[in-house]
mmCIF file of C-alpha atoms in Angstrom:
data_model
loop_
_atom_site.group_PDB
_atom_site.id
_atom_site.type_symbol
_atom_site.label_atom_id
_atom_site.label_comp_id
_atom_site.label_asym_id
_atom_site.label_seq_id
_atom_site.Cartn_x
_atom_site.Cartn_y
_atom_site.Cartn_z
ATOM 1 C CA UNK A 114 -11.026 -9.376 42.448
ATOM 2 C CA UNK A 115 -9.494 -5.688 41.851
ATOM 3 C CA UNK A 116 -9.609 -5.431 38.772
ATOM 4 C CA UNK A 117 -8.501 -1.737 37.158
ATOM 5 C CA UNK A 118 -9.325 -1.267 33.620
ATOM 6 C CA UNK A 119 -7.354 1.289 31.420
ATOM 7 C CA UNK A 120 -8.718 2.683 27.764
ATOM 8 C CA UNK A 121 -7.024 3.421 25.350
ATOM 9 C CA UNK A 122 -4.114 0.876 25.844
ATOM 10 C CA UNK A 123 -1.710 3.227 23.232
ATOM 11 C CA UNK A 124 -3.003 6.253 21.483
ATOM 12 C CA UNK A 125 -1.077 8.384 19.302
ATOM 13 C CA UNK A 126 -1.723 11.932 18.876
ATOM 14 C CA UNK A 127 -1.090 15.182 16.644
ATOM 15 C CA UNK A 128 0.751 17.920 18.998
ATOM 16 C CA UNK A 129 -1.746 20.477 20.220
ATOM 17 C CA UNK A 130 -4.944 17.885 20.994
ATOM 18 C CA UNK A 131 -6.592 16.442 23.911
ATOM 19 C CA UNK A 132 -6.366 13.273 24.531
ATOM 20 C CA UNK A 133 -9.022 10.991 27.479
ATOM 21 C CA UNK A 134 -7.833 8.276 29.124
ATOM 22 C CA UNK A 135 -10.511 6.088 31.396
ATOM 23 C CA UNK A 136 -9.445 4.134 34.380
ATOM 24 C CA UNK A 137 -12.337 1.937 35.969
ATOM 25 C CA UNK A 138 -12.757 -0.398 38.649
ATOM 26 C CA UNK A 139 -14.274 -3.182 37.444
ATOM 27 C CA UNK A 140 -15.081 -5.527 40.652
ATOM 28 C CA UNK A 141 -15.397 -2.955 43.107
ATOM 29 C CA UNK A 142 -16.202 1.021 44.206
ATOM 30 C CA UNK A 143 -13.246 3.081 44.214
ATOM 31 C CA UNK A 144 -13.584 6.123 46.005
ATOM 32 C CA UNK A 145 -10.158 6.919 45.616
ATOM 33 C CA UNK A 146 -7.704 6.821 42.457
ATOM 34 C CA UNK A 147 -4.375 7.693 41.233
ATOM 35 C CA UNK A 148 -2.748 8.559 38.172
ATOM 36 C CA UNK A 149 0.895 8.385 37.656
ATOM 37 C CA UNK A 150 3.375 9.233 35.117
ATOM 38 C CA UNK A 151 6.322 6.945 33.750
ATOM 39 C CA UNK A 152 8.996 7.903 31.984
ATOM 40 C CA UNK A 153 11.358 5.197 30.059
ATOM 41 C CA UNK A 154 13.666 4.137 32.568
ATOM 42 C CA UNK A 155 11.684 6.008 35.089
ATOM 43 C CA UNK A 156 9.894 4.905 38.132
ATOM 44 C CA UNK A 157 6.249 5.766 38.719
ATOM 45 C CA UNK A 158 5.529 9.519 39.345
ATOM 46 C CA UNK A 159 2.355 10.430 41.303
ATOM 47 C CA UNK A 160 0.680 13.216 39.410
ATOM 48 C CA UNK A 161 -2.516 13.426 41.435
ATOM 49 C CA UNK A 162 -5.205 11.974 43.792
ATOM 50 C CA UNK A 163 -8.207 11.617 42.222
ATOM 51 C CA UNK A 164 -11.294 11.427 44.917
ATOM 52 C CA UNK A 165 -15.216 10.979 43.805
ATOM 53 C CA UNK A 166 -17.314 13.612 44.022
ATOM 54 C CA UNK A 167 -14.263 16.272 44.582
ATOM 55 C CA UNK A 168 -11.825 17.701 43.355
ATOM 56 C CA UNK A 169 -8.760 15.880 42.622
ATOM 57 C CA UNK A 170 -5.310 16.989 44.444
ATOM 58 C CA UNK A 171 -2.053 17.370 42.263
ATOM 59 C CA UNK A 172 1.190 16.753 43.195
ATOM 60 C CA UNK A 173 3.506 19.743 43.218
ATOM 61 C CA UNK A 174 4.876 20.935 39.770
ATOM 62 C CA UNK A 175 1.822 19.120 37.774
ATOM 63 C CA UNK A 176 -0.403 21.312 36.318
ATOM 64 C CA UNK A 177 -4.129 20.923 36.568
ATOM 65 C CA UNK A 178 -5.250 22.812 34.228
ATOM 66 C CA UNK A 179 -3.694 21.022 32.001
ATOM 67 C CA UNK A 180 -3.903 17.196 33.084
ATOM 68 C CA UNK A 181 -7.748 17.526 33.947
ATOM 69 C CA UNK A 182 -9.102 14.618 36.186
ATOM 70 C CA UNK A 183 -12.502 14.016 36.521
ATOM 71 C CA UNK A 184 -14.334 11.381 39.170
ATOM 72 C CA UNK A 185 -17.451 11.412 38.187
ATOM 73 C CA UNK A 186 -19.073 7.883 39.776
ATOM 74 C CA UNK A 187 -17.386 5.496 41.932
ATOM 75 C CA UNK A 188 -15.905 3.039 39.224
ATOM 76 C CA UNK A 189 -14.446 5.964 36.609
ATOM 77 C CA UNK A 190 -11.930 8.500 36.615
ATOM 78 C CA UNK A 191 -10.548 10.304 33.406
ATOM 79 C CA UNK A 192 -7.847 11.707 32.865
ATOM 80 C CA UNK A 193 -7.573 14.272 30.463
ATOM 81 C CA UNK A 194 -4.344 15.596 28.710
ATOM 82 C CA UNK A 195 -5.070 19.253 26.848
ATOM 83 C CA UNK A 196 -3.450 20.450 24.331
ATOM 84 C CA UNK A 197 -0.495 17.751 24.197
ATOM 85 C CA UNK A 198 2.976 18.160 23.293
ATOM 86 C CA UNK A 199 5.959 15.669 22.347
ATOM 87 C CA UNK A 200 7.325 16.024 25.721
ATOM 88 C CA UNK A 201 3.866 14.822 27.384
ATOM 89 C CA UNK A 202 4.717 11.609 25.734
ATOM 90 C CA UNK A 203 4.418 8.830 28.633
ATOM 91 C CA UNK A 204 3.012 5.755 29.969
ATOM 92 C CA UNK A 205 -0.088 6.799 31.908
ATOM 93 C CA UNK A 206 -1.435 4.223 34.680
ATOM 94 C CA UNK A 207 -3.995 5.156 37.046
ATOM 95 C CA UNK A 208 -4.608 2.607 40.280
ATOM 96 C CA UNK A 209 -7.341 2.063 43.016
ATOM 97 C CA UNK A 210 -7.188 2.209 46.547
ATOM 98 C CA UNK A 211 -8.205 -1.230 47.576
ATOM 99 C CA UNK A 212 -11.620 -1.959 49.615
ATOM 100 C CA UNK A 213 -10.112 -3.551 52.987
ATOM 101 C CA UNK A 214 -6.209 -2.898 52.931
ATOM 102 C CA UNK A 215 -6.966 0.555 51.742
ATOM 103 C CA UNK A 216 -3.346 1.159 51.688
ATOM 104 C CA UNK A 217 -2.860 -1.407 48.824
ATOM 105 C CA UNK A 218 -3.162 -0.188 45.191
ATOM 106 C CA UNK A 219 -4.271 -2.228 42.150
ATOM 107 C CA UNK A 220 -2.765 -0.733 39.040
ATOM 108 C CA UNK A 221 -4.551 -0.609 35.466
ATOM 109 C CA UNK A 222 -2.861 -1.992 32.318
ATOM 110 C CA UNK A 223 -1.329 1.564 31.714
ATOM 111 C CA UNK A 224 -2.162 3.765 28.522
ATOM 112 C CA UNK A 225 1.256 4.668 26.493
ATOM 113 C CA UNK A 226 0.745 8.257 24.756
ATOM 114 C CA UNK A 227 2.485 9.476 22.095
ATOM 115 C CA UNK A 228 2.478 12.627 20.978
ATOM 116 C CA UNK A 229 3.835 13.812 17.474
ATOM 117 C CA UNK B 283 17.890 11.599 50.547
ATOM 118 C CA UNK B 284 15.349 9.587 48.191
ATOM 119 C CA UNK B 285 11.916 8.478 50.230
ATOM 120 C CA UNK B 286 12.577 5.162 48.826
ATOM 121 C CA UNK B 287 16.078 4.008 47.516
ATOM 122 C CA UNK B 288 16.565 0.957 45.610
ATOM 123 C CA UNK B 289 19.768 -0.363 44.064
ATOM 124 C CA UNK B 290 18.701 -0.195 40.321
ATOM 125 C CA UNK B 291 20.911 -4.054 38.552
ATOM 126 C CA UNK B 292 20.905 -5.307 36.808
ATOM 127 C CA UNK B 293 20.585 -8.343 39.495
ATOM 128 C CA UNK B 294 21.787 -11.082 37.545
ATOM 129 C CA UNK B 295 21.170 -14.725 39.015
ATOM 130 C CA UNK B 296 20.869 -18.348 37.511
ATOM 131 C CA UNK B 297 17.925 -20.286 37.071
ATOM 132 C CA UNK B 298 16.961 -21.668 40.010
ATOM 133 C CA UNK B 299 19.337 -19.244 42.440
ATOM 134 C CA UNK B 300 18.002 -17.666 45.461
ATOM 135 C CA UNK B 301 17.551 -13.585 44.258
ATOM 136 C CA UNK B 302 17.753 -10.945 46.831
ATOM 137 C CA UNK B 303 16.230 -7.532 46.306
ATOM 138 C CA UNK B 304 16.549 -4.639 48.722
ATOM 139 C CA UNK B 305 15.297 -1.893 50.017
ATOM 140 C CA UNK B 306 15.301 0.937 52.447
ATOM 141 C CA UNK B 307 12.940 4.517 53.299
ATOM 142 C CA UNK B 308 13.488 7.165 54.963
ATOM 143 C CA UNK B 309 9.992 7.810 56.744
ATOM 144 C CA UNK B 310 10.015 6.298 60.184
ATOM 145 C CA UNK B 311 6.149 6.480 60.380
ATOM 146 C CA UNK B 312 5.757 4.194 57.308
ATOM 147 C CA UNK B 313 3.795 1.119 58.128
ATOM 148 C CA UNK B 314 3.061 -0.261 54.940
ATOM 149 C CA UNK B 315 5.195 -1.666 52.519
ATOM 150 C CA UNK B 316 4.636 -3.114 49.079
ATOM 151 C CA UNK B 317 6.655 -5.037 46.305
ATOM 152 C CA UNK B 318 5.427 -4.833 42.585
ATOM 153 C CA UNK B 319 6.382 -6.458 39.802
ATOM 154 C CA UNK B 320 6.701 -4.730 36.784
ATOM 155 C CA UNK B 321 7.614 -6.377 32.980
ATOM 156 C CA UNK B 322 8.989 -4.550 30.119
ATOM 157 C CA UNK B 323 6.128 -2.199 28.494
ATOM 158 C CA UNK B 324 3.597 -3.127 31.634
ATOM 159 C CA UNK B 325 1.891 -1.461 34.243
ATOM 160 C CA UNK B 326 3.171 -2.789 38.046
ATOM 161 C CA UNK B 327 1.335 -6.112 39.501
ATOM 162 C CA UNK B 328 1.118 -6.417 43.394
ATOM 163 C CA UNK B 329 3.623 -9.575 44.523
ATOM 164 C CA UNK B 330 3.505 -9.059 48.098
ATOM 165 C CA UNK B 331 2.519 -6.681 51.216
ATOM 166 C CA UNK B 332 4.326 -6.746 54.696
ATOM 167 C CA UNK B 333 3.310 -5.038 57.725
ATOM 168 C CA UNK B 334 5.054 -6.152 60.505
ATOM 169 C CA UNK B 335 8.891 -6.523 61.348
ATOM 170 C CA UNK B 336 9.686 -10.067 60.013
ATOM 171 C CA UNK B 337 9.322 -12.611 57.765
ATOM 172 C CA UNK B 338 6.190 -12.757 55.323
ATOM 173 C CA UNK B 339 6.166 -15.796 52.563
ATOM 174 C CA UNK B 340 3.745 -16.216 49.741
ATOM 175 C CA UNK B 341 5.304 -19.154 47.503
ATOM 176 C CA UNK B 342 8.730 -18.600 46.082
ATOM 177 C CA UNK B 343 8.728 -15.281 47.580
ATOM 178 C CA UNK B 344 9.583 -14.197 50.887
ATOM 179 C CA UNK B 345 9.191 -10.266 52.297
ATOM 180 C CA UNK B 346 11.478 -9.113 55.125
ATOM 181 C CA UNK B 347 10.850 -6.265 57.175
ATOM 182 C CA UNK B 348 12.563 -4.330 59.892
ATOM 183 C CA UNK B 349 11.500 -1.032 60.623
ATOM 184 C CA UNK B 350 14.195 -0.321 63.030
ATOM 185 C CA UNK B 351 16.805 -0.033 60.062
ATOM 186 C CA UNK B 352 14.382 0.910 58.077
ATOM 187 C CA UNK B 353 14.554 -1.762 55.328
ATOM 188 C CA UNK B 354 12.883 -3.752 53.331
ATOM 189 C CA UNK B 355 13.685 -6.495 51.223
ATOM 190 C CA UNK B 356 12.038 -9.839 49.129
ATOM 191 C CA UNK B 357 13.991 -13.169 48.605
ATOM 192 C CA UNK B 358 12.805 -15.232 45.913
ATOM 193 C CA UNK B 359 13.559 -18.764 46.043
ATOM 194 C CA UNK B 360 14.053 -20.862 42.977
ATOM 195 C CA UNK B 361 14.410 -18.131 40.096
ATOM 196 C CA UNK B 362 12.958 -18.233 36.921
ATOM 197 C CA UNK B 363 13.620 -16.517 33.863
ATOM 198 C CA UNK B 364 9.660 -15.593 33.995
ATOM 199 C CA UNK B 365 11.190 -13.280 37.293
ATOM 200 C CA UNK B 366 13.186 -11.487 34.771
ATOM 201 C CA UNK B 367 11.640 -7.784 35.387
ATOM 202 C CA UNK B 368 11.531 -4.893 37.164
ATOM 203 C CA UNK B 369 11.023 -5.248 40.987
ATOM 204 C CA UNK B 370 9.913 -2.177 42.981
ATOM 205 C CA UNK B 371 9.525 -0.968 46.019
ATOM 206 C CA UNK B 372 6.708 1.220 47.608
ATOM 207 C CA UNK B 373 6.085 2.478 50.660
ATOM 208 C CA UNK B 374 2.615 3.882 52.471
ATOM 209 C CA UNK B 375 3.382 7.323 53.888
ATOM 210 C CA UNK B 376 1.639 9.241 56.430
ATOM 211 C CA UNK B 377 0.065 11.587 53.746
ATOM 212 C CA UNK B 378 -2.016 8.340 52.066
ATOM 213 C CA UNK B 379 0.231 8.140 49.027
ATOM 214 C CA UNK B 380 2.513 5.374 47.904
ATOM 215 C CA UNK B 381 5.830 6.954 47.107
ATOM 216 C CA UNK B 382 7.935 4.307 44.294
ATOM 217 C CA UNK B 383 11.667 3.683 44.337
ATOM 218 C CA UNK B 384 13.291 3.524 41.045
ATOM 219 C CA UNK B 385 13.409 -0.193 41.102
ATOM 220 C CA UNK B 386 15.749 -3.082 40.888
ATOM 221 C CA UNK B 387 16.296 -4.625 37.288
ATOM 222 C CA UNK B 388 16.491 -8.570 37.815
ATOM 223 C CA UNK B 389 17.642 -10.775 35.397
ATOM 224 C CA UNK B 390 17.497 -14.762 34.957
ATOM 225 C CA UNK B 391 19.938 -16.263 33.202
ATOM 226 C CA UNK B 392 18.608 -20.064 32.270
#
């Protein structure tokens, strides 16, 4: 059980595009997710709280308008990067707060961006 | 101070050696605590969750607590070169997030 799905796994983009990334939970409801950021080297950087049905909260120094979540249903969040540039090159990986020990996350694959 | 400090390695040990990874946090009101295993290239994967002051074993690995110091660590018995990887540590904090330390680079030498 808890099972996070990521999509893409590794997309490469021209500088100046969006870019989706979806983040489901495949074995359970999810009314909570998370999307950090990982640099090389790095460890895991919480950009925001994503919660169904509201608006997501960002972590200080992240922009929202430009890393857009979306929470539409209990089993997907998106994350959208606009208008990328080299230096939002990164290793995306949402998680999902866990059903009993809500305090435990269960990380997706990850989605590695790179932007030209 | 870091929320969550961890002593980045490489940790080198042999095959088969016990390998000690710690940990400590600054937030006294933490009462979760989490160790994740992360390979090269991979998103983190859940090895163990402690919530009490003591001992906590789940096969080859063992979770230590003691909130009193503040610290945190995971023993795991018998290393194998599959344990070569990045080990970190999270905490829970009072605000519902899970804040990361850098992590500790282990490495298993056959």
């Amino acid at each position: 059980g808890a099972v996070v799905s990521q999509h893409p796994s590794r997309v490469i983009c021209k500088s100046g595009t969006s870019v989706k990334i979806e983040c489901r939970s495949l074995d359970f409801q999810a009314t909570t997710m998370f999307w950090y950021r990982q640099f090389p080297k790095q460890s895991l950087m919480l950009m925001a709280t994503s919660n169904e049905g509201s608006k997501a909260t960002y972590e200080q120094g992240v922009e929202k308008d430009k890393f857009l979540i979306n929470h539409a249903s209990l089993t997907l969040s998106t994350l959208t990067v606009t208008s990328a540039h080299p230096e939002d090159s990164s290793f995306y990986i949402c998680s999902a707060r866990g059903i009993i020990h809500t305090d435990t996350q269960y990380f997706g694959p990850g989605t590695r961006l790179t932007v030209l | 101070q870091k929320e969550v400090e961890q002593n980045s390695g490489p940790l080198s040990v042999p095959e088969g050696a016990i390998a000690s990874l710690n940990c400590t946090y600054s937030d006294r009101v933490s009462q979760s605590f989490f160790w994740y295993r992360q390979y090269s290239g991979k998103s983190p994967e859940l090895i163990m969750s402690i919530y009490s002051n003591g001992d906590k074993e789940d096969g080859r690995f063992t979770a230590q607590l003691n909130k009193a110091s503040q610290y945190v660590s995971l023993l795991i018995r018998d290393s194998q070169p599959s344990d070569s990887a990045t080990y970190l540590c999270a905490v829970h904090t009072g605000f519902q997030k899970l804040v990361f330390g850098t992590g500790t680079r282990l490495l298993v030498s056959p």
